[in-house]
Coordinates of C-alpha atoms in Angstrom, one line a residue:
Chain U
M1 CA -38.3 -1.2 -51.7
I2 CA -35.3 0.5 -53.3
A3 CA -37.5 3.4 -54.3
T4 CA -38.6 3.9 -50.7
S5 CA -35.0 3.8 -49.4
I6 CA -33.9 6.3 -51.9
K7 CA -36.8 8.5 -50.9
W8 CA -35.9 8.0 -47.2
T9 CA -32.3 8.8 -47.8
R10 CA -33.1 12.0 -49.8
H11 CA -35.6 13.1 -47.2
N12 CA -33.6 12.4 -44.1
L13 CA -29.9 12.7 -45.1
F14 CA -29.9 15.2 -48.0
G15 CA -33.0 17.2 -47.2
K16 CA -31.4 20.6 -46.3
P17 CA -28.0 22.0 -47.3
L18 CA -26.7 21.5 -43.8
D19 CA -27.8 17.9 -43.9
V20 CA -25.9 17.4 -47.1
V21 CA -22.7 18.7 -45.7
L22 CA -23.1 16.7 -42.5
S23 CA -23.9 13.5 -44.4
L24 CA -21.0 13.9 -46.8
L25 CA -18.7 14.3 -43.8
V26 CA -20.2 11.7 -41.4
I27 CA -21.1 8.8 -43.7
P28 CA -17.6 8.3 -45.2
G29 CA -16.1 8.7 -41.8
V30 CA -18.3 6.0 -40.3
L31 CA -17.7 3.7 -43.2
W32 CA -14.0 4.2 -42.9
L33 CA -14.1 3.5 -39.2
A34 CA -16.2 0.4 -39.6
Y35 CA -13.9 -0.9 -42.4
T36 CA -10.8 -0.2 -40.3
I37 CA -12.2 -1.9 -37.2
T38 CA -13.6 -4.9 -39.2
D39 CA -10.3 -5.3 -41.1
W40 CA -8.3 -5.2 -37.9
A41 CA -10.7 -7.5 -36.0
F42 CA -10.8 -10.2 -38.6
A43 CA -7.5 -9.8 -40.5
S44 CA -4.7 -8.6 -38.2
A45 CA -5.9 -9.0 -34.6
K46 CA -4.6 -12.1 -32.8
W47 CA -7.5 -13.1 -30.6
D48 CA -5.7 -16.2 -29.3
I49 CA -4.5 -14.2 -26.4
V50 CA -8.1 -13.6 -25.2
V51 CA -8.8 -17.3 -25.4
Q52 CA -5.6 -18.3 -23.7
S53 CA -6.1 -15.8 -20.9
L54 CA -9.8 -16.4 -20.6
R55 CA -9.5 -18.2 -17.3
V56 CA -7.5 -15.3 -15.8
L57 CA -9.9 -12.7 -17.1
M58 CA -12.9 -14.6 -15.7
I59 CA -11.5 -15.8 -12.3
G60 CA -8.3 -13.8 -11.9
V61 CA -5.4 -15.5 -10.0
F62 CA -7.6 -18.3 -8.7
P63 CA -5.4 -21.4 -8.9
A64 CA -5.9 -23.3 -12.1
D65 CA -6.2 -26.7 -10.5
Q66 CA -9.0 -25.3 -8.2
A67 CA -10.8 -23.6 -11.1
W68 CA -13.7 -25.9 -10.8
R69 CA -14.6 -24.1 -7.6
A70 CA -14.9 -20.8 -9.4
W71 CA -16.8 -22.3 -12.2
T72 CA -19.3 -23.9 -9.8
A73 CA -19.7 -20.5 -8.1
S74 CA -20.2 -18.9 -11.5
A75 CA -22.9 -21.5 -12.4
I76 CA -24.7 -20.7 -9.2
I77 CA -24.6 -17.0 -9.9
G78 CA -25.8 -17.7 -13.4
A79 CA -28.7 -19.7 -12.0
I80 CA -29.6 -16.9 -9.5
L81 CA -29.5 -14.2 -12.1
G82 CA -31.4 -16.3 -14.6
A83 CA -34.1 -17.0 -12.0
G84 CA -34.3 -13.3 -11.1
L85 CA -34.7 -12.5 -14.8
G86 CA -37.4 -15.2 -15.2
C87 CA -39.6 -13.4 -12.6
V88 CA -40.1 -10.4 -14.9
F89 CA -39.2 -11.6 -18.4
C90 CA -40.5 -14.9 -19.7
F91 CA -38.0 -17.3 -21.1
K92 CA -38.3 -18.4 -24.7
P93 CA -36.4 -21.2 -26.4
H94 CA -34.6 -18.8 -28.8
H95 CA -33.1 -17.0 -25.9
G96 CA -31.5 -20.3 -24.8
L97 CA -30.2 -20.9 -28.3
V98 CA -28.5 -17.5 -28.4
L99 CA -26.9 -18.1 -25.0
L100 CA -25.7 -21.5 -26.1
L101 CA -23.8 -19.8 -28.9
V102 CA -21.2 -18.7 -26.4
P103 CA -19.8 -22.2 -25.5
V104 CA -20.2 -23.3 -29.2
L105 CA -18.1 -20.3 -30.2
L106 CA -15.5 -21.0 -27.6
L107 CA -15.3 -24.6 -28.8
I108 CA -14.7 -23.5 -32.4
V109 CA -12.1 -20.8 -31.6
D110 CA -10.4 -22.7 -28.8
G111 CA -10.5 -26.1 -30.3
G112 CA -10.5 -27.7 -26.8
L113 CA -12.8 -28.3 -23.9
E114 CA -10.9 -26.3 -21.3
N115 CA -13.0 -23.2 -21.7
A116 CA -16.0 -24.6 -23.5
L117 CA -17.0 -27.0 -20.7
P118 CA -17.3 -24.5 -17.9
A119 CA -19.0 -22.1 -20.2
T120 CA -21.6 -24.7 -21.1
G121 CA -22.2 -25.4 -17.4
I122 CA -22.6 -21.7 -16.6
I123 CA -24.9 -21.0 -19.5
A124 CA -26.9 -24.2 -18.9
S125 CA -27.6 -23.3 -15.2
T126 CA -28.5 -19.8 -16.2
I127 CA -31.1 -21.1 -18.7
L128 CA -32.3 -23.6 -16.1
G129 CA -32.9 -20.9 -13.5
W130 CA -34.5 -18.6 -16.1
A131 CA -36.8 -21.3 -17.4
L132 CA -37.7 -22.5 -13.9
T133 CA -39.1 -19.1 -12.7
S134 CA -40.6 -18.4 -16.1
Y135 CA -42.7 -21.5 -16.2
V136 CA -43.2 -22.4 -12.6
P137 CA -44.4 -19.2 -10.9
L138 CA -44.5 -21.0 -7.5
T139 CA -40.6 -21.1 -7.5
R140 CA -40.5 -17.3 -7.5
K141 CA -41.7 -17.3 -3.9
V142 CA -38.7 -19.3 -2.7
L143 CA -36.2 -17.4 -4.8
P144 CA -34.9 -15.1 -2.1
A145 CA -34.3 -18.0 0.2
A146 CA -32.7 -20.0 -2.6
A147 CA -30.5 -17.1 -3.7
F148 CA -29.3 -16.7 -0.1
T149 CA -28.5 -20.4 0.2
G150 CA -26.8 -20.2 -3.2
F151 CA -24.6 -17.3 -1.9
I152 CA -23.6 -19.3 1.2
V153 CA -22.7 -22.2 -1.1
I154 CA -20.6 -19.9 -3.3
V155 CA -18.6 -18.7 -0.3
A156 CA -18.1 -22.2 1.0
V157 CA -17.0 -23.5 -2.4
M158 CA -14.7 -20.6 -3.2
A159 CA -13.2 -20.2 0.3
P160 CA -10.7 -23.1 0.6
P161 CA -7.9 -21.9 -1.8
G162 CA -8.0 -18.5 0.0
V163 CA -10.4 -15.7 -0.2
G164 CA -7.6 -13.4 -1.3
L165 CA -7.4 -15.2 -4.6
W166 CA -10.9 -14.3 -5.8
G167 CA -10.7 -12.2 -8.9
G168 CA -11.6 -11.5 -12.5
L169 CA -15.1 -11.0 -13.9
L170 CA -16.4 -13.3 -11.2
L171 CA -15.1 -10.9 -8.5
S172 CA -16.7 -7.9 -10.3
V173 CA -20.0 -9.7 -10.5
L174 CA -19.9 -10.9 -6.9
L175 CA -19.0 -7.5 -5.6
T176 CA -21.9 -5.9 -7.6
L177 CA -24.4 -8.5 -6.4
V178 CA -23.4 -8.3 -2.7
T179 CA -23.3 -4.5 -2.8
S180 CA -26.6 -4.2 -4.6
V181 CA -28.4 -6.6 -2.4
L182 CA -27.0 -5.2 0.9
S183 CA -27.3 -1.5 0.0
L184 CA -31.0 -1.8 -0.8
P185 CA -32.3 -2.5 2.8
I186 CA -29.7 -0.2 4.3
G187 CA -30.6 2.5 1.9
I188 CA -34.3 2.1 2.6
L189 CA -33.7 2.3 6.4
L190 CA -31.6 5.4 5.8
A191 CA -34.3 7.0 3.7
F192 CA -36.9 6.4 6.4
G193 CA -34.4 7.6 9.0
R194 CA -33.9 10.8 7.2
Q195 CA -37.7 11.4 7.4
S196 CA -38.1 10.3 10.9
R197 CA -39.7 12.4 13.6
L198 CA -36.9 11.6 16.0
S199 CA -34.5 14.4 15.3
S200 CA -31.4 12.5 16.5
L201 CA -32.1 9.7 14.1
R202 CA -32.9 12.2 11.3
I203 CA -29.6 14.1 11.9
I204 CA -27.5 11.0 11.9
C205 CA -29.0 9.6 8.7
T206 CA -28.8 13.0 6.9
W207 CA -25.2 13.4 7.9
Y208 CA -24.3 9.8 6.8
I209 CA -25.9 10.3 3.4
E210 CA -24.4 13.8 2.8
V211 CA -20.9 12.7 3.9
M212 CA -20.9 9.6 1.7
R213 CA -22.2 11.6 -1.3
S214 CA -19.6 14.2 -0.9
V215 CA -16.5 11.9 -1.0
P216 CA -15.1 9.7 -3.7
L217 CA -15.9 6.0 -3.6
I218 CA -12.2 5.0 -3.9
L219 CA -11.5 7.0 -0.7
V220 CA -14.3 5.3 1.3
V221 CA -13.1 1.9 0.1
Y222 CA -9.5 2.6 1.1
W223 CA -10.6 4.0 4.5
I224 CA -12.6 1.0 5.3
W225 CA -9.8 -1.2 4.2
I226 CA -7.3 0.3 6.6
L227 CA -9.8 1.0 9.4
M228 CA -11.4 -2.5 9.7
P229 CA -8.2 -4.2 11.0
V230 CA -7.6 -1.3 13.4
L231 CA -11.1 -1.4 14.8
E232 CA -11.7 -5.1 14.8
P233 CA -8.4 -6.8 14.5
Q234 CA -9.8 -10.1 15.8
W235 CA -12.2 -10.4 12.8
G236 CA -9.3 -10.8 10.4
L237 CA -11.5 -9.8 7.5
A238 CA -10.3 -10.6 4.0
D239 CA -9.6 -7.8 1.5
V240 CA -12.6 -8.9 -0.5
A241 CA -15.0 -8.6 2.5
R242 CA -13.6 -5.2 3.4
G243 CA -14.0 -4.0 -0.2
M244 CA -17.6 -5.2 -0.2
I245 CA -18.2 -3.4 3.1
G246 CA -16.7 -0.2 1.7
F247 CA -18.9 -0.4 -1.5
T248 CA -22.0 -1.2 0.5
I249 CA -21.4 1.7 2.9
F250 CA -20.9 4.1 0.0
Y251 CA -23.7 3.0 -2.2
S252 CA -26.3 2.7 0.6
A253 CA -26.2 6.5 0.7
Y254 CA -27.1 6.7 -3.0
V255 CA -29.8 4.1 -2.7
A256 CA -31.2 6.2 0.3
E257 CA -31.5 9.3 -1.9
Y258 CA -33.2 7.4 -4.7
V259 CA -35.6 5.8 -2.2
R260 CA -36.3 9.1 -0.5
S261 CA -37.3 10.7 -3.9
G262 CA -39.7 7.8 -4.3
L263 CA -41.1 8.2 -0.8
Q264 CA -41.8 11.8 -1.5
A265 CA -43.6 10.9 -4.7
V266 CA -46.2 8.9 -2.7
P267 CA -49.2 11.2 -2.2
R268 CA -50.0 12.2 1.4
A269 CA -53.5 11.1 0.9
Q270 CA -52.2 7.5 0.8
T271 CA -50.8 7.8 4.3
E272 CA -53.9 9.6 5.6
A273 CA -56.2 6.9 4.2
A274 CA -54.1 4.2 5.8
R275 CA -54.0 6.1 9.1
S276 CA -57.8 6.5 9.0
L277 CA -58.0 2.7 8.9
G278 CA -56.1 2.5 12.2
M279 CA -53.0 1.0 10.6
S280 CA -49.7 1.4 12.6
E281 CA -47.0 3.7 11.2
F282 CA -44.8 0.7 10.6
D283 CA -47.5 -1.1 8.6
I284 CA -48.3 2.0 6.6
N285 CA -44.6 2.5 5.7
R286 CA -44.1 -1.2 4.9
S287 CA -47.2 -2.0 3.0
I288 CA -48.5 1.2 1.6
V289 CA -45.7 3.8 1.2
L290 CA -42.7 1.6 0.4
P291 CA -44.1 -0.5 -2.4
Q292 CA -45.4 2.6 -4.2
A293 CA -42.1 4.4 -3.6
L294 CA -40.0 1.5 -5.0
R295 CA -42.1 1.3 -8.1
V296 CA -41.2 4.9 -8.9
V297 CA -37.5 4.4 -8.4
V298 CA -36.9 1.1 -10.2
A299 CA -35.1 2.8 -13.0
P300 CA -32.6 4.8 -10.9
L301 CA -32.0 1.8 -8.6
V302 CA -31.1 -0.4 -11.5
G303 CA -28.9 2.5 -12.8
N304 CA -27.2 2.3 -9.4
V305 CA -26.5 -1.4 -9.9
L306 CA -24.9 -0.5 -13.3
D307 CA -22.9 2.2 -11.5
I308 CA -21.7 -0.3 -8.9
F309 CA -20.6 -2.8 -11.7
N310 CA -18.8 -0.1 -13.6
S311 CA -17.1 1.2 -10.4
A312 CA -15.9 -2.3 -9.4
P313 CA -12.5 -1.8 -11.0
L314 CA -11.7 0.7 -8.2
V315 CA -11.0 -2.2 -5.9
F316 CA -7.6 -2.4 -7.4
I317 CA -6.7 0.3 -4.7
I318 CA -6.9 -2.4 -2.0
G319 CA -5.0 -4.9 -4.1
L320 CA -7.9 -6.9 -5.6
T321 CA -7.8 -8.2 -9.1
D322 CA -11.2 -7.5 -10.8
F323 CA -12.0 -8.0 -14.4
L324 CA -10.3 -4.8 -15.7
R325 CA -7.2 -5.4 -13.5
A326 CA -7.0 -9.0 -14.7
G327 CA -6.8 -7.6 -18.3
Q328 CA -4.0 -5.3 -17.3
M329 CA -2.2 -8.1 -15.6
I330 CA -2.2 -10.1 -18.8
L331 CA -0.8 -7.1 -20.7
A332 CA 1.9 -6.7 -18.0
N333 CA 3.5 -9.8 -19.4
P334 CA 6.1 -8.5 -21.9
Q335 CA 5.4 -11.5 -24.1
Y336 CA 2.0 -10.1 -24.8
G337 CA 3.1 -6.5 -25.2
D338 CA 1.7 -6.1 -28.7
R339 CA -1.8 -7.4 -27.8
T340 CA -3.0 -4.4 -25.9
F341 CA -5.9 -3.6 -28.3
E342 CA -7.1 -7.2 -28.4
V343 CA -7.4 -7.4 -24.6
L344 CA -8.9 -4.0 -24.2
S345 CA -11.4 -4.6 -27.0
F346 CA -12.5 -7.7 -25.2
L347 CA -12.9 -5.8 -22.0
L348 CA -14.8 -3.1 -23.7
V349 CA -17.2 -5.4 -25.5
T350 CA -17.8 -7.5 -22.4
Y351 CA -18.5 -4.5 -20.2
F352 CA -20.8 -3.1 -22.9
V353 CA -22.7 -6.4 -23.2
I354 CA -23.2 -6.8 -19.5
G355 CA -24.1 -3.2 -19.0
S356 CA -26.7 -3.2 -21.8
M357 CA -28.1 -6.4 -20.4
I358 CA -28.6 -4.7 -17.1
T359 CA -30.4 -1.7 -18.6
Y360 CA -32.5 -4.1 -20.8
A361 CA -33.5 -6.1 -17.8
A362 CA -34.4 -2.8 -16.0
R363 CA -36.7 -1.8 -18.8
K364 CA -38.4 -5.2 -18.6
L365 CA -38.7 -4.8 -14.8
E366 CA -40.3 -1.4 -15.2
D367 CA -42.8 -2.7 -17.7
H368 CA -43.6 -5.6 -15.4
M369 CA -44.2 -3.3 -12.4
A370 CA -46.3 -0.9 -14.4
T371 CA -48.9 -3.5 -15.4
G372 CA -51.9 -3.8 -13.2
T373 CA -51.2 -0.6 -11.2
R374 CA -52.8 2.0 -13.4
Chain Y
M1 CA -76.2 11.6 27.2
N2 CA -75.2 9.2 24.5
A3 CA -72.8 11.3 22.4
I4 CA -70.1 9.5 20.3
V5 CA -68.4 12.8 19.5
E6 CA -68.2 15.7 21.8
M7 CA -66.5 19.0 21.1
K8 CA -66.2 21.6 23.9
S9 CA -64.9 25.0 22.8
M10 CA -62.5 23.4 20.4
N11 CA -60.0 25.7 18.7
K12 CA -57.6 25.1 15.9
F13 CA -55.0 27.3 14.3
Y14 CA -52.8 27.0 11.2
G15 CA -50.0 29.2 12.5
T16 CA -51.8 32.4 13.2
H17 CA -54.8 31.6 11.1
H18 CA -57.7 30.7 13.4
V19 CA -59.4 27.9 11.5
L20 CA -61.9 26.6 14.1
K21 CA -63.3 28.9 16.7
D22 CA -64.9 27.7 19.9
I23 CA -66.6 24.7 18.4
D24 CA -69.3 23.2 20.6
L25 CA -70.9 20.1 19.0
A26 CA -72.2 16.8 20.1
V27 CA -73.1 13.9 17.8
T28 CA -75.3 11.2 19.2
R29 CA -75.1 7.6 18.3
G30 CA -77.1 6.7 15.2
E31 CA -77.3 10.3 14.1
V32 CA -76.6 11.5 10.6
M33 CA -75.1 15.0 10.8
V34 CA -74.4 16.9 7.6
I35 CA -72.0 19.8 7.8
L36 CA -72.5 22.6 5.3
G37 CA -70.5 25.7 4.6
A38 CA -68.7 27.5 1.8
S39 CA -65.2 26.2 0.8
G40 CA -62.6 27.3 3.3
S41 CA -65.1 27.6 6.1
G42 CA -63.3 24.8 8.1
K43 CA -65.9 22.0 7.7
S44 CA -63.3 19.5 6.4
T45 CA -60.9 20.5 9.1
L46 CA -63.6 19.9 11.7
I47 CA -64.2 16.3 10.7
R48 CA -60.5 15.6 10.1
C49 CA -60.0 16.5 13.8
V50 CA -62.4 13.8 14.8
N51 CA -60.0 11.0 13.8
G52 CA -56.9 12.9 14.6
L53 CA -55.7 13.6 11.0
E54 CA -55.6 17.3 12.1
M55 CA -54.6 18.4 15.5
Y56 CA -56.4 21.1 17.6
Q57 CA -54.8 23.4 20.1
H58 CA -57.4 24.3 22.7
G59 CA -60.5 22.9 24.2
R60 CA -61.7 19.4 24.4
L61 CA -62.6 16.6 21.9
V62 CA -63.9 13.2 23.0
V63 CA -64.5 10.6 20.4
D64 CA -66.1 7.3 21.3
G65 CA -65.0 7.7 25.0
F66 CA -61.5 8.6 24.0
E67 CA -60.1 11.9 25.0
M68 CA -58.2 13.2 21.9
P69 CA -55.0 14.9 23.1
V70 CA -54.3 18.5 22.0
E71 CA -51.4 19.3 19.8
A72 CA -48.9 20.0 22.6
D73 CA -49.5 16.5 23.9
R74 CA -49.6 14.8 20.5
R75 CA -45.9 15.7 20.1
L76 CA -45.1 13.5 23.0
G77 CA -46.2 10.4 21.1
G78 CA -49.5 8.6 21.6
E79 CA -49.7 7.3 18.0
R80 CA -50.7 3.9 19.3
E81 CA -53.7 5.4 21.2
L82 CA -54.6 7.3 18.0
A83 CA -54.6 4.1 16.0
Q84 CA -56.8 2.6 18.6
I85 CA -59.5 5.4 18.2
R86 CA -59.1 5.3 14.4
K87 CA -60.0 1.6 14.4
G88 CA -63.5 2.6 15.3
V89 CA -63.8 5.7 13.1
G90 CA -64.1 5.2 9.3
M91 CA -63.3 7.9 6.9
V92 CA -64.1 8.4 3.2
F93 CA -62.1 11.0 1.3
Q94 CA -62.8 13.2 -1.6
Q95 CA -60.0 11.6 -3.6
F96 CA -60.9 8.0 -2.5
G97 CA -57.4 7.2 -1.2
L98 CA -57.5 3.6 -2.5
F99 CA -54.1 1.9 -2.6
P100 CA -53.3 1.7 -6.3
H101 CA -50.9 -1.2 -6.0
K102 CA -53.4 -3.5 -4.3
T103 CA -56.5 -5.2 -5.7
V104 CA -59.9 -4.1 -4.6
L105 CA -60.1 -7.1 -2.3
D106 CA -56.7 -6.5 -0.8
N107 CA -57.6 -2.9 -0.2
I108 CA -60.5 -4.0 1.9
T109 CA -58.8 -6.8 3.7
I110 CA -55.5 -5.2 4.6
A111 CA -56.7 -3.2 7.7
P112 CA -58.8 -6.0 9.2
M113 CA -55.9 -8.4 8.9
R114 CA -53.2 -6.1 10.1
V115 CA -55.1 -4.1 12.7
R116 CA -57.8 -6.5 13.9
K117 CA -55.7 -9.5 13.3
K118 CA -58.4 -11.4 11.4
S119 CA -57.5 -14.4 9.4
R120 CA -57.4 -14.0 5.6
E121 CA -60.4 -16.2 5.1
E122 CA -62.5 -14.3 7.6
A123 CA -61.4 -10.9 6.2
E124 CA -62.1 -11.9 2.6
A125 CA -65.5 -13.3 3.5
T126 CA -66.4 -10.0 5.2
A127 CA -64.9 -8.1 2.2
M128 CA -67.0 -10.0 -0.3
K129 CA -70.2 -9.3 1.7
L130 CA -69.4 -5.6 1.8
L131 CA -68.6 -5.6 -1.9
D132 CA -72.0 -7.2 -2.4
R133 CA -73.5 -4.4 -0.3
V134 CA -72.0 -1.7 -2.5
G135 CA -72.7 -3.7 -5.7
L136 CA -69.1 -4.4 -6.7
R137 CA -68.6 -8.1 -6.1
A138 CA -67.6 -8.7 -9.7
H139 CA -64.7 -6.2 -9.4
A140 CA -63.0 -7.8 -6.4
N141 CA -59.8 -8.7 -8.2
K142 CA -59.4 -5.6 -10.3
Y143 CA -57.0 -2.7 -9.4
P144 CA -58.5 0.6 -8.4
G145 CA -57.1 2.2 -11.6
Q146 CA -59.4 0.0 -13.6
L147 CA -62.6 1.3 -11.9
S148 CA -64.6 4.4 -12.4
G149 CA -64.6 7.2 -9.8
G150 CA -68.0 6.2 -8.4
Q151 CA -66.9 2.6 -8.2
Q152 CA -63.6 3.6 -6.4
Q153 CA -65.5 5.6 -3.9
R154 CA -67.9 2.7 -3.2
V155 CA -64.8 0.5 -2.7
A156 CA -63.4 3.1 -0.3
I157 CA -66.7 3.0 1.7
A158 CA -66.6 -0.8 1.8
R159 CA -62.9 -0.6 3.0
S160 CA -63.9 1.7 5.9
L161 CA -66.8 -0.5 6.8
A162 CA -64.6 -3.6 6.9
M163 CA -63.2 -2.2 10.2
E164 CA -66.7 -2.3 11.7
P165 CA -66.6 1.4 12.7
H166 CA -68.9 3.0 15.2
L167 CA -68.7 6.3 13.3
M168 CA -68.2 7.2 9.6
L169 CA -66.7 10.5 8.4
F170 CA -67.3 11.6 4.9
D171 CA -65.2 14.4 3.5
E172 CA -66.9 15.6 0.4
P173 CA -67.3 12.1 -0.9
T174 CA -68.9 13.1 -4.2
S175 CA -67.0 16.3 -5.1
A176 CA -64.4 14.6 -7.2
L177 CA -66.9 12.6 -9.2
D178 CA -68.4 13.1 -12.6
P179 CA -72.1 14.1 -12.1
E180 CA -73.5 10.8 -13.4
M181 CA -71.6 8.9 -10.7
V182 CA -72.7 11.0 -7.8
G183 CA -76.0 9.1 -7.5
E184 CA -74.5 5.6 -7.0
V185 CA -72.3 6.9 -4.1
L186 CA -75.2 8.7 -2.4
D187 CA -77.3 5.6 -2.7
V188 CA -74.7 3.6 -0.7
M189 CA -74.5 6.4 1.9
R190 CA -78.3 6.5 2.1
E191 CA -78.5 2.8 2.7
L192 CA -75.7 3.1 5.3
A193 CA -77.6 5.9 7.1
S194 CA -80.8 3.8 7.2
S195 CA -78.9 0.9 8.7
G196 CA -78.3 3.1 11.8
M197 CA -74.7 4.1 11.2
T198 CA -73.5 7.3 12.9
M199 CA -72.3 9.6 10.2
M200 CA -70.7 13.0 9.9
V201 CA -70.9 14.2 6.3
V202 CA -69.3 17.2 4.7
T203 CA -71.0 17.7 1.4
H204 CA -72.3 20.1 -1.2
E205 CA -75.2 17.8 -2.1
M206 CA -78.1 19.8 -0.6
G207 CA -80.8 17.3 -1.7
F208 CA -79.0 14.5 0.2
A209 CA -78.5 16.7 3.2
R210 CA -82.2 17.5 3.4
E211 CA -83.3 14.0 2.8
V212 CA -80.9 12.0 5.0
A213 CA -79.6 14.3 7.7
D214 CA -81.0 14.2 11.2
R215 CA -79.3 17.5 11.9
V216 CA -77.6 20.1 9.7
V217 CA -74.7 22.2 10.9
Y218 CA -73.8 25.4 9.1
I219 CA -70.2 26.6 9.5
D220 CA -68.8 29.9 8.3
Q221 CA -65.3 31.2 8.9
G222 CA -64.6 28.6 11.5
S223 CA -67.7 29.1 13.7
I224 CA -70.9 27.2 13.9
L225 CA -73.6 29.6 13.0
E226 CA -76.6 27.3 12.9
I227 CA -77.5 23.8 14.0
G228 CA -80.9 22.4 13.4
K229 CA -83.3 20.0 11.7
P230 CA -82.8 20.0 7.9
D231 CA -86.3 21.2 7.1
E232 CA -86.0 24.2 9.5
F233 CA -82.6 25.0 8.2
F234 CA -83.4 24.9 4.5
D235 CA -86.9 26.5 4.7
N236 CA -86.3 29.0 7.4
P237 CA -82.6 29.7 8.2
K238 CA -82.2 32.1 11.1
N239 CA -78.8 33.3 10.3
D240 CA -78.2 35.9 7.6
R241 CA -75.0 34.3 6.3
A242 CA -76.7 30.9 6.2
R243 CA -79.5 32.4 4.2
S244 CA -77.2 34.0 1.6
F245 CA -75.2 30.7 1.4
L246 CA -78.4 28.8 0.7
A247 CA -79.5 31.3 -1.8
R248 CA -76.2 30.8 -3.6
V249 CA -76.1 27.0 -3.6
L250 CA -79.8 26.3 -4.2
K251 CA -80.1 28.6 -7.2
H252 CA -78.9 25.9 -9.5

């Protein structure tokens, strides 16, 4: 064991003169960095600020006495996401145990139930959704309808204190979900429109896609935010809704381009075979071309979701308090002026964990779609 | 006159390239017509015109009582009418064209269900009968990628037959197959021919042509040079180019 690791080290780290130099520079550097970070994280960092501000980070300026509404919404989102995951990635009990560590950890660090209780609820409903679609395949069929109903419930539960109060990580996740779900069908229609034989439709779709891809997201969001009240003053749309519309309008163009690359990857012979069977163009596109196209572009489409999530902080431009902004808000309090690194570290780690979970789920989704096709 | 396909001085161009020149051809119901010719002679293009996968520019083409519009008129629409004619004309491709994301059974049932509005039960019952006919009943729930080339092509034939066509087009159905699989596909086609199906077959299988064809058509550079009974054509070709073509392909 030790002999093999020495052999491995010599072969891989000290094989050539250049390797020796690099290793002598990098290894001490990494060790020093790791020591510094660990020392800071466990000895000098005061993490109590994160625990105390956890509610603000998670749900923003949502009123504390109404927090149960936001926690309920979070639990529903957890159930929907868990159920979605269960369709492609089977739940195992040890997954549940790892997830349950979160509330346990909170209970230990916090010493109270204020944070641990909602966390337990959210995690429990996630596990429930995950296990349900994993073990009862029949429930997968009703998932879209259930998710839609869940979303209506979320809005209904969250609305009473004021839509303008939505914030924190919950807002980031909601924005990502709504944008991802809405931009997919719009993007698919745009992609088909861009290939249409009707030249007017083709030109409109091409222009839409090209314009959106040539301007910054933040500008589109801002434009929609100031334009909506001018165009449709009687709707009185909340900032959150206008932000979601801006994101959807922008990201639909990107989805359209991904889908178009998938459409082009479907061999012409497939269309010809379907035509020779007398199928209508609509049926051909819906049942033959689109499913094959989407399989090809699963990875970029999930990458797009990640992109949306990581762009969510830009909604600060229209005055919304997303996860990152909530962190800044806490730091704006002079009393916490010396805790910058603690809060930013928490943000970094949380973004990293969520982001890697999305890419991990994407890999599972790809594996899932690859089976049985070739 | 009981022609299911009628071509009258049909012409097709790819840009300035004249692919089909003044084609006059009639296929009677129940006939098996084999179309021979060197590659690039226009024989695939000819049968692809019959179900509208290719457009022609001048002349006239009537398929199963339906006047196929020339290219200038196709641009104005008419996809729905085309779909109507395609319902009655099956086609088998060189590269099979099975839908890789659907099982064998779903490949066969999708068109009858969507186009002929059959119920799933009815479509599946027909599909299983057809799979029996091509000897692949046991593979109904596999995906095309799990089958050999010969099996895929037999599924493709069954898929076309599920639409109960009046005419079957075969575009080099065995050219993409390993030699040991050619036989199983030709057997299915032979059986289909003996059942009275009208067939237009583009192929390089001379043995099959001689045995099964009612008439053989020889095309070279977009023109029909010879039409006749297989025995006459193979034993005593009248045209010089047909003779040298046969000399080339029959040598091995």
